[in-house]
PDB file of C-alpha atoms in Angstrom:
ATOM      1  CA  UNK A 197       2.856 -15.388 -14.197  1.00 76.00           C
ATOM      2  CA  UNK A 198       3.759 -11.745 -14.953  1.00 78.00           C
ATOM      3  CA  UNK A 199       7.425 -12.451 -17.075  1.00 89.00           C
ATOM      4  CA  UNK A 200       4.645 -13.734 -19.097  1.00 93.00           C
ATOM      5  CA  UNK A 201       3.022 -10.356 -20.408  1.00 96.00           C
ATOM      6  CA  UNK A 202       4.188  -7.457 -21.272  1.00 97.00           C
ATOM      7  CA  UNK A 203       1.801  -4.222 -20.488  1.00 97.00           C
ATOM      8  CA  UNK A 204       2.244  -1.436 -23.216  1.00 97.00           C
ATOM      9  CA  UNK A 205       1.699   1.621 -22.253  1.00 96.00           C
ATOM     10  CA  UNK A 206       0.393   4.439 -25.043  1.00 95.00           C
ATOM     11  CA  UNK A 207      -0.113   8.332 -23.676  1.00 93.00           C
ATOM     12  CA  UNK A 208      -2.557   9.691 -26.081  1.00 92.00           C
ATOM     13  CA  UNK A 209      -2.733  13.595 -27.522  1.00 89.00           C
ATOM     14  CA  UNK A 210      -6.079  14.291 -26.829  1.00 90.00           C
ATOM     15  CA  UNK A 211      -6.361  17.025 -28.936  1.00 88.00           C
ATOM     16  CA  UNK A 212      -5.654  15.376 -31.814  1.00 86.00           C
ATOM     17  CA  UNK A 213      -8.794  13.751 -33.240  1.00 86.00           C
ATOM     18  CA  UNK A 214      -8.081   9.765 -34.274  1.00 94.00           C
ATOM     19  CA  UNK A 215      -9.490   6.679 -34.607  1.00 96.00           C
ATOM     20  CA  UNK A 216      -6.455   4.328 -32.908  1.00 96.00           C
ATOM     21  CA  UNK A 217      -2.969   2.413 -32.939  1.00 97.00           C
ATOM     22  CA  UNK A 218      -1.948   0.132 -34.285  1.00 98.00           C
ATOM     23  CA  UNK A 219       0.695  -1.684 -32.279  1.00 98.00           C
ATOM     24  CA  UNK A 220       3.726  -3.521 -33.552  1.00 98.00           C
ATOM     25  CA  UNK A 221       6.422  -6.319 -31.697  1.00 98.00           C
ATOM     26  CA  UNK A 222       9.564  -7.111 -33.049  1.00 98.00           C
ATOM     27  CA  UNK A 223      12.027  -9.766 -31.158  1.00 97.00           C
ATOM     28  CA  UNK A 224      14.810  -8.278 -32.773  1.00 96.00           C
ATOM     29  CA  UNK A 225      14.804  -4.510 -33.260  1.00 95.00           C
ATOM     30  CA  UNK A 226      14.250  -3.996 -36.883  1.00 95.00           C
ATOM     31  CA  UNK A 227      11.659  -6.722 -37.749  1.00 97.00           C
ATOM     32  CA  UNK A 228       8.717  -5.803 -36.625  1.00 98.00           C
ATOM     33  CA  UNK A 229       4.664  -6.932 -36.771  1.00 97.00           C
ATOM     34  CA  UNK A 230       1.228  -5.910 -35.938  1.00 97.00           C
ATOM     35  CA  UNK A 231      -0.098  -7.512 -33.377  1.00 97.00           C
ATOM     36  CA  UNK A 232      -3.204  -5.407 -32.341  1.00 97.00           C
ATOM     37  CA  UNK A 233      -5.570  -2.170 -32.887  1.00 98.00           C
ATOM     38  CA  UNK A 234      -6.160  -0.167 -29.778  1.00 97.00           C
ATOM     39  CA  UNK A 235      -8.833   2.254 -30.629  1.00 97.00           C
ATOM     40  CA  UNK A 236      -9.394   5.778 -28.913  1.00 95.00           C
ATOM     41  CA  UNK A 237     -11.336   6.219 -26.554  1.00 94.00           C
ATOM     42  CA  UNK A 238     -10.745  10.195 -25.864  1.00 93.00           C
ATOM     43  CA  UNK A 239      -8.584   9.257 -23.022  1.00 94.00           C
ATOM     44  CA  UNK A 240      -4.838  10.577 -22.670  1.00 93.00           C
ATOM     45  CA  UNK A 241      -3.068   7.170 -21.421  1.00 95.00           C
ATOM     46  CA  UNK A 242      -4.297   4.155 -23.014  1.00 96.00           C
ATOM     47  CA  UNK A 243      -2.835  -0.303 -22.268  1.00 97.00           C
ATOM     48  CA  UNK A 244      -2.396  -3.116 -23.755  1.00 98.00           C
ATOM     49  CA  UNK A 245      -1.701  -6.459 -22.797  1.00 97.00           C
ATOM     50  CA  UNK A 246       0.571  -8.570 -24.620  1.00 97.00           C
ATOM     51  CA  UNK A 247       0.545 -11.909 -22.846  1.00 95.00           C
ATOM     52  CA  UNK A 248       2.342 -14.925 -23.537  1.00 89.00           C
ATOM     53  CA  UNK A 249       5.921 -13.337 -23.971  1.00 96.00           C
ATOM     54  CA  UNK A 250       8.544 -14.820 -21.691  1.00 96.00           C
ATOM     55  CA  UNK A 251      10.653 -11.893 -20.315  1.00 97.00           C
ATOM     56  CA  UNK A 252      13.171 -14.195 -18.292  1.00 96.00           C
ATOM     57  CA  UNK A 253      14.401 -14.804 -21.318  1.00 96.00           C
ATOM     58  CA  UNK A 254      14.679 -12.029 -24.296  1.00 97.00           C
ATOM     59  CA  UNK A 255      13.383  -8.753 -25.049  1.00 97.00           C
ATOM     60  CA  UNK A 256      11.278  -7.794 -26.462  1.00 98.00           C
ATOM     61  CA  UNK A 257      10.670  -4.354 -29.274  1.00 98.00           C
ATOM     62  CA  UNK A 258       6.983  -2.001 -29.494  1.00 98.00           C
ATOM     63  CA  UNK A 259       5.678   0.702 -31.477  1.00 98.00           C
ATOM     64  CA  UNK A 260       2.439   2.600 -31.881  1.00 98.00           C
ATOM     65  CA  UNK A 261       1.401   3.991 -35.293  1.00 97.00           C
ATOM     66  CA  UNK A 262      -1.382   6.975 -35.272  1.00 97.00           C
ATOM     67  CA  UNK A 263      -4.423   6.133 -37.494  1.00 96.00           C
ATOM     68  CA  UNK A 264      -6.309   8.699 -38.604  1.00 94.00           C
ATOM     69  CA  UNK A 265      -9.495   9.568 -38.526  1.00 91.00           C
ATOM     70  CA  UNK A 266     -10.280   9.192 -42.288  1.00 92.00           C
ATOM     71  CA  UNK A 267      -8.002   5.113 -41.605  1.00 93.00           C
ATOM     72  CA  UNK A 268      -5.162   6.725 -42.511  1.00 94.00           C
ATOM     73  CA  UNK A 269      -1.496   5.734 -41.016  1.00 94.00           C
ATOM     74  CA  UNK A 270       0.695   9.303 -39.669  1.00 91.00           C
ATOM     75  CA  UNK A 271       2.697   9.181 -36.820  1.00 93.00           C
ATOM     76  CA  UNK A 272       5.173   6.096 -35.614  1.00 96.00           C
ATOM     77  CA  UNK A 273       6.260   6.268 -31.584  1.00 95.00           C
ATOM     78  CA  UNK A 274       9.087   5.854 -29.925  1.00 94.00           C
ATOM     79  CA  UNK A 275      10.188   2.153 -29.839  1.00 97.00           C
ATOM     80  CA  UNK A 276       9.844   0.510 -26.432  1.00 97.00           C
ATOM     81  CA  UNK A 277      12.583  -2.352 -25.529  1.00 97.00           C
ATOM     82  CA  UNK A 278      11.911  -3.915 -22.236  1.00 97.00           C
ATOM     83  CA  UNK A 279      14.085  -5.090 -19.927  1.00 98.00           C
ATOM     84  CA  UNK A 280      16.439  -8.211 -19.726  1.00 98.00           C
ATOM     85  CA  UNK A 281      16.999  -8.778 -15.985  1.00 98.00           C
ATOM     86  CA  UNK A 282      19.681 -12.305 -14.588  1.00 98.00           C
ATOM     87  CA  UNK A 283      20.812 -12.535 -11.218  1.00 97.00           C
ATOM     88  CA  UNK A 284      22.824 -15.675  -9.584  1.00 95.00           C
ATOM     89  CA  UNK A 285      23.867 -16.364  -6.428  1.00 92.00           C
ATOM     90  CA  UNK A 286      28.082 -15.365  -5.997  1.00 93.00           C
ATOM     91  CA  UNK A 287      28.593 -19.717  -4.785  1.00 85.00           C
ATOM     92  CA  UNK A 288      31.241 -18.182  -3.185  1.00 89.00           C
ATOM     93  CA  UNK A 289      29.992 -15.825  -1.318  1.00 91.00           C
ATOM     94  CA  UNK A 290      27.103 -17.046  -0.743  1.00 87.00           C
ATOM     95  CA  UNK A 291      24.828 -14.058   1.278  1.00 89.00           C
ATOM     96  CA  UNK A 292      25.596 -12.342  -2.016  1.00 94.00           C
ATOM     97  CA  UNK A 293      23.593 -12.023  -5.350  1.00 95.00           C
ATOM     98  CA  UNK A 294      24.942 -10.818  -8.528  1.00 98.00           C
ATOM     99  CA  UNK A 295      22.192  -8.834 -11.079  1.00 98.00           C
ATOM    100  CA  UNK A 296      22.809  -7.994 -14.855  1.00 98.00           C
ATOM    101  CA  UNK A 297      20.684  -6.212 -16.489  1.00 98.00           C
ATOM    102  CA  UNK A 298      20.748  -4.002 -20.652  1.00 97.00           C
ATOM    103  CA  UNK A 299      19.944  -0.460 -20.322  1.00 96.00           C
ATOM    104  CA  UNK A 300      15.859  -0.008 -21.450  1.00 97.00           C
ATOM    105  CA  UNK A 301      15.007   2.349 -24.846  1.00 94.00           C
ATOM    106  CA  UNK A 302      14.099   4.444 -25.847  1.00 93.00           C
ATOM    107  CA  UNK A 303      12.696   7.619 -24.081  1.00 93.00           C
ATOM    108  CA  UNK A 304      12.338  10.840 -25.612  1.00 89.00           C
ATOM    109  CA  UNK A 305      14.594  12.094 -21.808  1.00 92.00           C
ATOM    110  CA  UNK A 306      16.138   8.903 -21.423  1.00 94.00           C
ATOM    111  CA  UNK A 307      16.842   6.791 -18.704  1.00 96.00           C
ATOM    112  CA  UNK A 308      17.899   8.665 -15.436  1.00 97.00           C
ATOM    113  CA  UNK A 309      18.506   5.308 -13.578  1.00 98.00           C
ATOM    114  CA  UNK A 310      16.869   2.050 -12.140  1.00 98.00           C
ATOM    115  CA  UNK A 311      15.480   1.253  -8.723  1.00 98.00           C
ATOM    116  CA  UNK A 312      16.126  -2.102  -7.517  1.00 98.00           C
ATOM    117  CA  UNK A 313      13.460  -4.256  -5.589  1.00 98.00           C
ATOM    118  CA  UNK A 314      13.705  -7.731  -3.314  1.00 96.00           C
ATOM    119  CA  UNK A 315      10.805 -10.062  -3.099  1.00 93.00           C
ATOM    120  CA  UNK A 316      11.049 -12.109  -0.463  1.00 86.00           C
ATOM    121  CA  UNK A 317       9.070 -15.166   0.516  1.00 77.00           C
ATOM    122  CA  UNK A 318       7.165 -14.235  -2.777  1.00 84.00           C
ATOM    123  CA  UNK A 319       6.276 -10.776  -1.350  1.00 89.00           C
ATOM    124  CA  UNK A 320       7.486  -7.804  -3.102  1.00 93.00           C
ATOM    125  CA  UNK A 321       9.504  -5.306  -0.939  1.00 93.00           C
ATOM    126  CA  UNK A 322       7.547  -1.493  -2.036  1.00 95.00           C
ATOM    127  CA  UNK A 323      11.174   0.451  -0.668  1.00 97.00           C
ATOM    128  CA  UNK A 324      13.965  -0.014  -3.247  1.00 97.00           C
ATOM    129  CA  UNK A 325      16.982  -1.822  -1.812  1.00 96.00           C
ATOM    130  CA  UNK A 326      18.834   0.947  -3.481  1.00 98.00           C
ATOM    131  CA  UNK A 327      19.019   2.828  -7.180  1.00 98.00           C
ATOM    132  CA  UNK A 328      21.708   2.460  -9.462  1.00 98.00           C
ATOM    133  CA  UNK A 329      22.598   5.585 -11.717  1.00 96.00           C
ATOM    134  CA  UNK A 330      21.983   5.548 -16.111  1.00 94.00           C
ATOM    135  CA  UNK A 331      25.831   4.198 -16.303  1.00 94.00           C
ATOM    136  CA  UNK A 332      25.979   1.368 -14.735  1.00 96.00           C
ATOM    137  CA  UNK A 333      23.968  -2.050 -14.868  1.00 97.00           C
ATOM    138  CA  UNK A 334      25.253  -4.475 -12.450  1.00 98.00           C
ATOM    139  CA  UNK A 335      24.469  -4.725  -8.453  1.00 98.00           C
ATOM    140  CA  UNK A 336      25.655  -6.992  -5.729  1.00 98.00           C
ATOM    141  CA  UNK A 337      23.242  -7.405  -2.997  1.00 96.00           C
ATOM    142  CA  UNK A 338      24.545  -8.559   0.221  1.00 94.00           C
ATOM    143  CA  UNK A 339      21.064 -11.013   1.965  1.00 90.00           C
ATOM    144  CA  UNK A 340      22.656 -12.253   4.868  1.00 86.00           C
ATOM    145  CA  UNK A 341      20.503 -10.556   7.325  1.00 84.00           C
ATOM    146  CA  UNK A 342      17.077 -11.236   5.099  1.00 80.00           C
ATOM    147  CA  UNK A 343      17.847 -14.972   4.101  1.00 71.00           C
ATOM    148  CA  UNK A 344      18.350 -17.496   7.020  1.00 62.00           C
ATOM    149  CA  UNK A 345      15.492 -20.135   5.432  1.00 61.00           C
ATOM    150  CA  UNK A 346      15.118 -21.022   2.387  1.00 66.00           C
ATOM    151  CA  UNK A 347      17.726 -19.200   0.183  1.00 77.00           C
ATOM    152  CA  UNK A 348      15.912 -18.049  -2.572  1.00 83.00           C
ATOM    153  CA  UNK A 349      15.437 -14.558  -3.386  1.00 91.00           C
ATOM    154  CA  UNK A 350      14.339 -12.709  -6.102  1.00 94.00           C
ATOM    155  CA  UNK A 351      14.287  -9.077  -7.972  1.00 97.00           C
ATOM    156  CA  UNK A 352      13.299  -6.601 -10.250  1.00 98.00           C
ATOM    157  CA  UNK A 353      15.133  -3.139 -11.546  1.00 98.00           C
ATOM    158  CA  UNK A 354      12.520  -0.463 -12.664  1.00 98.00           C
ATOM    159  CA  UNK A 355      13.643   2.251 -15.226  1.00 98.00           C
ATOM    160  CA  UNK A 356      13.130   5.667 -14.777  1.00 97.00           C
ATOM    161  CA  UNK A 357      12.603   7.944 -16.890  1.00 96.00           C
ATOM    162  CA  UNK A 358      15.194  10.978 -17.022  1.00 94.00           C
ATOM    163  CA  UNK A 359      13.566  14.595 -17.233  1.00 90.00           C
ATOM    164  CA  UNK A 360      13.968  16.627 -20.303  1.00 86.00           C
ATOM    165  CA  UNK A 361      10.805  14.598 -21.654  1.00 86.00           C
ATOM    166  CA  UNK A 362       9.495  17.338 -23.783  1.00 86.00           C
ATOM    167  CA  UNK A 363       5.305  16.748 -22.941  1.00 84.00           C
ATOM    168  CA  UNK A 364       6.498  17.098 -19.249  1.00 85.00           C
ATOM    169  CA  UNK A 365       6.567  12.553 -18.769  1.00 84.00           C
ATOM    170  CA  UNK A 366       8.895  10.702 -15.779  1.00 91.00           C
ATOM    171  CA  UNK A 367       7.517   7.803 -17.119  1.00 94.00           C
ATOM    172  CA  UNK A 368       9.046   4.103 -16.063  1.00 96.00           C
ATOM    173  CA  UNK A 369       9.746   0.503 -17.191  1.00 97.00           C
ATOM    174  CA  UNK A 370      10.400  -2.722 -15.301  1.00 97.00           C
ATOM    175  CA  UNK A 371      11.978  -5.973 -15.931  1.00 98.00           C
ATOM    176  CA  UNK A 372      11.237  -9.473 -15.178  1.00 97.00           C
ATOM    177  CA  UNK A 373      11.915 -10.929 -11.680  1.00 97.00           C
ATOM    178  CA  UNK A 374      15.040 -12.575 -11.001  1.00 96.00           C
ATOM    179  CA  UNK A 375      15.798 -15.160  -8.577  1.00 94.00           C
ATOM    180  CA  UNK A 376      18.919 -16.598  -6.926  1.00 92.00           C
ATOM    181  CA  UNK A 377      19.168 -19.619  -4.637  1.00 87.00           C
ATOM    182  CA  UNK A 378      21.280 -20.066  -2.733  1.00 83.00           C
ATOM    183  CA  UNK A 379      22.209 -23.303  -2.646  1.00 82.00           C
ATOM    184  CA  UNK A 380      21.643 -25.839   0.554  1.00 83.00           C
ATOM    185  CA  UNK A 381      24.110 -27.060   2.442  1.00 86.00           C
ATOM    186  CA  UNK A 382      24.274 -29.816   5.732  1.00 92.00           C
ATOM    187  CA  UNK A 383      27.348 -30.927   7.451  1.00 94.00           C
ATOM    188  CA  UNK A 384      26.705 -34.572   8.784  1.00 97.00           C
ATOM    189  CA  UNK A 385      28.500 -35.561  11.585  1.00 96.00           C
ATOM    190  CA  UNK A 386      30.068 -38.589  11.092  1.00 96.00           C
ATOM    191  CA  UNK A 387      30.404 -40.043  15.380  1.00 96.00           C
ATOM    192  CA  UNK A 388      29.469 -38.137  18.429  1.00 96.00           C
ATOM    193  CA  UNK A 389      30.186 -39.041  22.043  1.00 95.00           C
ATOM    194  CA  UNK A 390      27.123 -39.046  24.695  1.00 92.00           C
ATOM    195  CA  UNK A 391      29.209 -38.956  27.648  1.00 87.00           C
ATOM    196  CA  UNK A 392      31.814 -37.234  25.883  1.00 85.00           C
ATOM    197  CA  UNK A 393      32.400 -33.445  24.131  1.00 85.00           C
ATOM    198  CA  UNK A 394      29.857 -34.418  20.966  1.00 87.00           C
ATOM    199  CA  UNK A 395      26.876 -35.712  22.931  1.00 92.00           C
ATOM    200  CA  UNK A 396      24.394 -34.978  20.316  1.00 95.00           C
ATOM    201  CA  UNK A 397      24.541 -35.661  16.917  1.00 97.00           C
ATOM    202  CA  UNK A 398      22.907 -32.435  15.059  1.00 96.00           C
ATOM    203  CA  UNK A 399      23.394 -32.323  11.374  1.00 96.00           C
ATOM    204  CA  UNK A 400      23.906 -28.363  10.563  1.00 93.00           C
ATOM    205  CA  UNK A 401      21.555 -27.359   8.025  1.00 88.00           C
ATOM    206  CA  UNK A 402      21.925 -24.016   6.132  1.00 83.00           C
ATOM    207  CA  UNK A 403      18.948 -22.715   3.186  1.00 83.00           C
ATOM    208  CA  UNK A 404      16.331 -25.721   3.733  1.00 84.00           C
ATOM    209  CA  UNK A 405      12.474 -25.313   4.019  1.00 80.00           C
ATOM    210  CA  UNK A 406      12.330 -25.762   7.615  1.00 81.00           C
ATOM    211  CA  UNK A 407       8.737 -27.163   6.779  1.00 83.00           C
ATOM    212  CA  UNK A 408       9.935 -30.330   4.749  1.00 89.00           C
ATOM    213  CA  UNK A 409      12.817 -31.062   7.250  1.00 93.00           C
ATOM    214  CA  UNK A 410      12.777 -35.052   8.071  1.00 97.00           C
ATOM    215  CA  UNK A 411      15.844 -37.174   9.787  1.00 98.00           C
ATOM    216  CA  UNK A 412      15.694 -40.776  11.128  1.00 98.00           C
ATOM    217  CA  UNK A 413      17.850 -42.481  12.106  1.00 98.00           C
ATOM    218  CA  UNK A 414      17.848 -46.224  11.896  1.00 98.00           C
ATOM    219  CA  UNK A 415      19.804 -49.806  13.957  1.00 96.00           C
ATOM    220  CA  UNK A 416      21.923 -52.596  12.239  1.00 93.00           C
ATOM    221  CA  UNK A 417      17.975 -53.900  12.109  1.00 95.00           C
ATOM    222  CA  UNK A 418      16.117 -51.308   9.931  1.00 96.00           C
ATOM    223  CA  UNK A 419      14.454 -50.346  13.560  1.00 97.00           C
ATOM    224  CA  UNK A 420      13.746 -46.897  13.754  1.00 97.00           C
ATOM    225  CA  UNK A 421      15.170 -45.751  17.112  1.00 97.00           C
ATOM    226  CA  UNK A 422      15.751 -41.374  16.225  1.00 98.00           C
ATOM    227  CA  UNK A 423      13.041 -38.890  14.350  1.00 97.00           C
ATOM    228  CA  UNK A 424      12.534 -35.292  14.087  1.00 97.00           C
ATOM    229  CA  UNK A 425      11.293 -32.844  11.488  1.00 96.00           C
ATOM    230  CA  UNK A 426      13.247 -29.660  13.129  1.00 93.00           C
ATOM    231  CA  UNK A 427      16.536 -28.572  12.841  1.00 90.00           C
ATOM    232  CA  UNK A 428      17.784 -27.765  15.902  1.00 92.00           C
ATOM    233  CA  UNK A 429      16.553 -31.112  17.241  1.00 96.00           C
ATOM    234  CA  UNK A 430      19.186 -33.675  18.034  1.00 96.00           C
ATOM    235  CA  UNK A 431      20.032 -37.288  18.879  1.00 96.00           C
ATOM    236  CA  UNK A 432      21.424 -38.067  22.202  1.00 95.00           C
ATOM    237  CA  UNK A 433      21.743 -42.031  21.773  1.00 94.00           C
ATOM    238  CA  UNK A 434      20.445 -42.168  25.558  1.00 91.00           C
ATOM    239  CA  UNK A 435      19.331 -46.004  25.235  1.00 90.00           C
ATOM    240  CA  UNK A 436      21.333 -47.134  23.383  1.00 94.00           C
ATOM    241  CA  UNK A 437      24.663 -49.118  22.636  1.00 94.00           C
ATOM    242  CA  UNK A 438      27.814 -48.199  21.356  1.00 95.00           C
ATOM    243  CA  UNK A 439      27.067 -49.287  17.410  1.00 96.00           C
ATOM    244  CA  UNK A 440      26.987 -48.030  14.135  1.00 97.00           C
ATOM    245  CA  UNK A 441      23.498 -46.375  13.147  1.00 97.00           C
ATOM    246  CA  UNK A 442      21.727 -45.740   9.337  1.00 98.00           C
ATOM    247  CA  UNK A 443      20.865 -42.076   8.799  1.00 98.00           C
ATOM    248  CA  UNK A 444      17.870 -41.205   5.991  1.00 98.00           C
ATOM    249  CA  UNK A 445      17.441 -37.043   5.547  1.00 97.00           C
ATOM    250  CA  UNK A 446      15.189 -36.054   3.318  1.00 96.00           C
ATOM    251  CA  UNK A 447      14.402 -32.252   2.807  1.00 93.00           C
ATOM    252  CA  UNK A 448      13.289 -29.536  -0.095  1.00 89.00           C
ATOM    253  CA  UNK A 449      15.918 -26.844  -1.436  1.00 86.00           C
ATOM    254  CA  UNK A 450      15.484 -23.188  -1.818  1.00 82.00           C
ATOM    255  CA  UNK A 451      15.368 -24.486  -5.873  1.00 83.00           C
ATOM    256  CA  UNK A 452      11.628 -27.044  -4.330  1.00 85.00           C
ATOM    257  CA  UNK A 453      13.290 -30.289  -5.162  1.00 90.00           C
ATOM    258  CA  UNK A 454      12.667 -32.503  -2.402  1.00 93.00           C
ATOM    259  CA  UNK A 455      17.252 -34.216  -1.526  1.00 94.00           C
ATOM    260  CA  UNK A 456      17.688 -37.561   0.047  1.00 96.00           C
ATOM    261  CA  UNK A 457      21.368 -37.525   2.365  1.00 96.00           C
ATOM    262  CA  UNK A 458      22.215 -41.123   3.296  1.00 97.00           C
ATOM    263  CA  UNK A 459      24.759 -42.547   5.453  1.00 97.00           C
ATOM    264  CA  UNK A 460      26.089 -43.699   8.350  1.00 97.00           C
ATOM    265  CA  UNK A 461      27.163 -42.251  12.050  1.00 97.00           C
ATOM    266  CA  UNK A 462      28.775 -43.969  14.419  1.00 97.00           C
ATOM    267  CA  UNK A 463      28.256 -42.665  18.336  1.00 96.00           C
ATOM    268  CA  UNK A 464      31.153 -44.387  21.255  1.00 93.00           C
ATOM    269  CA  UNK A 465      30.536 -43.706  24.858  1.00 80.00           C
TER     270      UNK A 465
END
């Protein structure tokens, strides 16, 4: 799970010999604890993966201390803070997902802005939805054209360093993944008239998992008279008498929760 690890990147001056780097972490930005020693291997870029964190719930702060060839601490790097992204679906405008995040800090070149990326059907779209300039940390994404089934869309934002870093770097830093869920809705007619205008009884489902959709209709004796796993197939009542029937609808919502709906439908010719 990418939200349970942070990759820390160290840019090194290869002309200055050293043993390596003491790496420190903080959860509040002031109290730091040593978490690792990263040995210098002669390369200009080093990486350390900090596992067992929860970037979707809080920020983390990291800094490095240069240890010279004699084992003495010499220099301390800038402090890097992770980005915390929150995503929520708009319950009134159900196709709008609202994103908010805090600023990344701190680069020598500052932050130029943030790219917004979507994750649809568990696949990350490599093309960003938009670029949000520095000073804005919110974004509203309309997903009406891309969400037709599950109602689940994920996001992450990527901070991009601004120009002005004296070492010529333009670094990036990605947030945690935030997911928006559109709540499943099913409108169930309580009556239909096979010989009238409403000839088919068909529940109207929005944002349910198509592979886990199941509808059954029973008569008063408990005998099953209709069954389907398609949200586009309705019941026409053929061969049955006017009466009140019991339906059972089973489906999975965008959160992966299994839901059951029970009720009655009256057939009148």
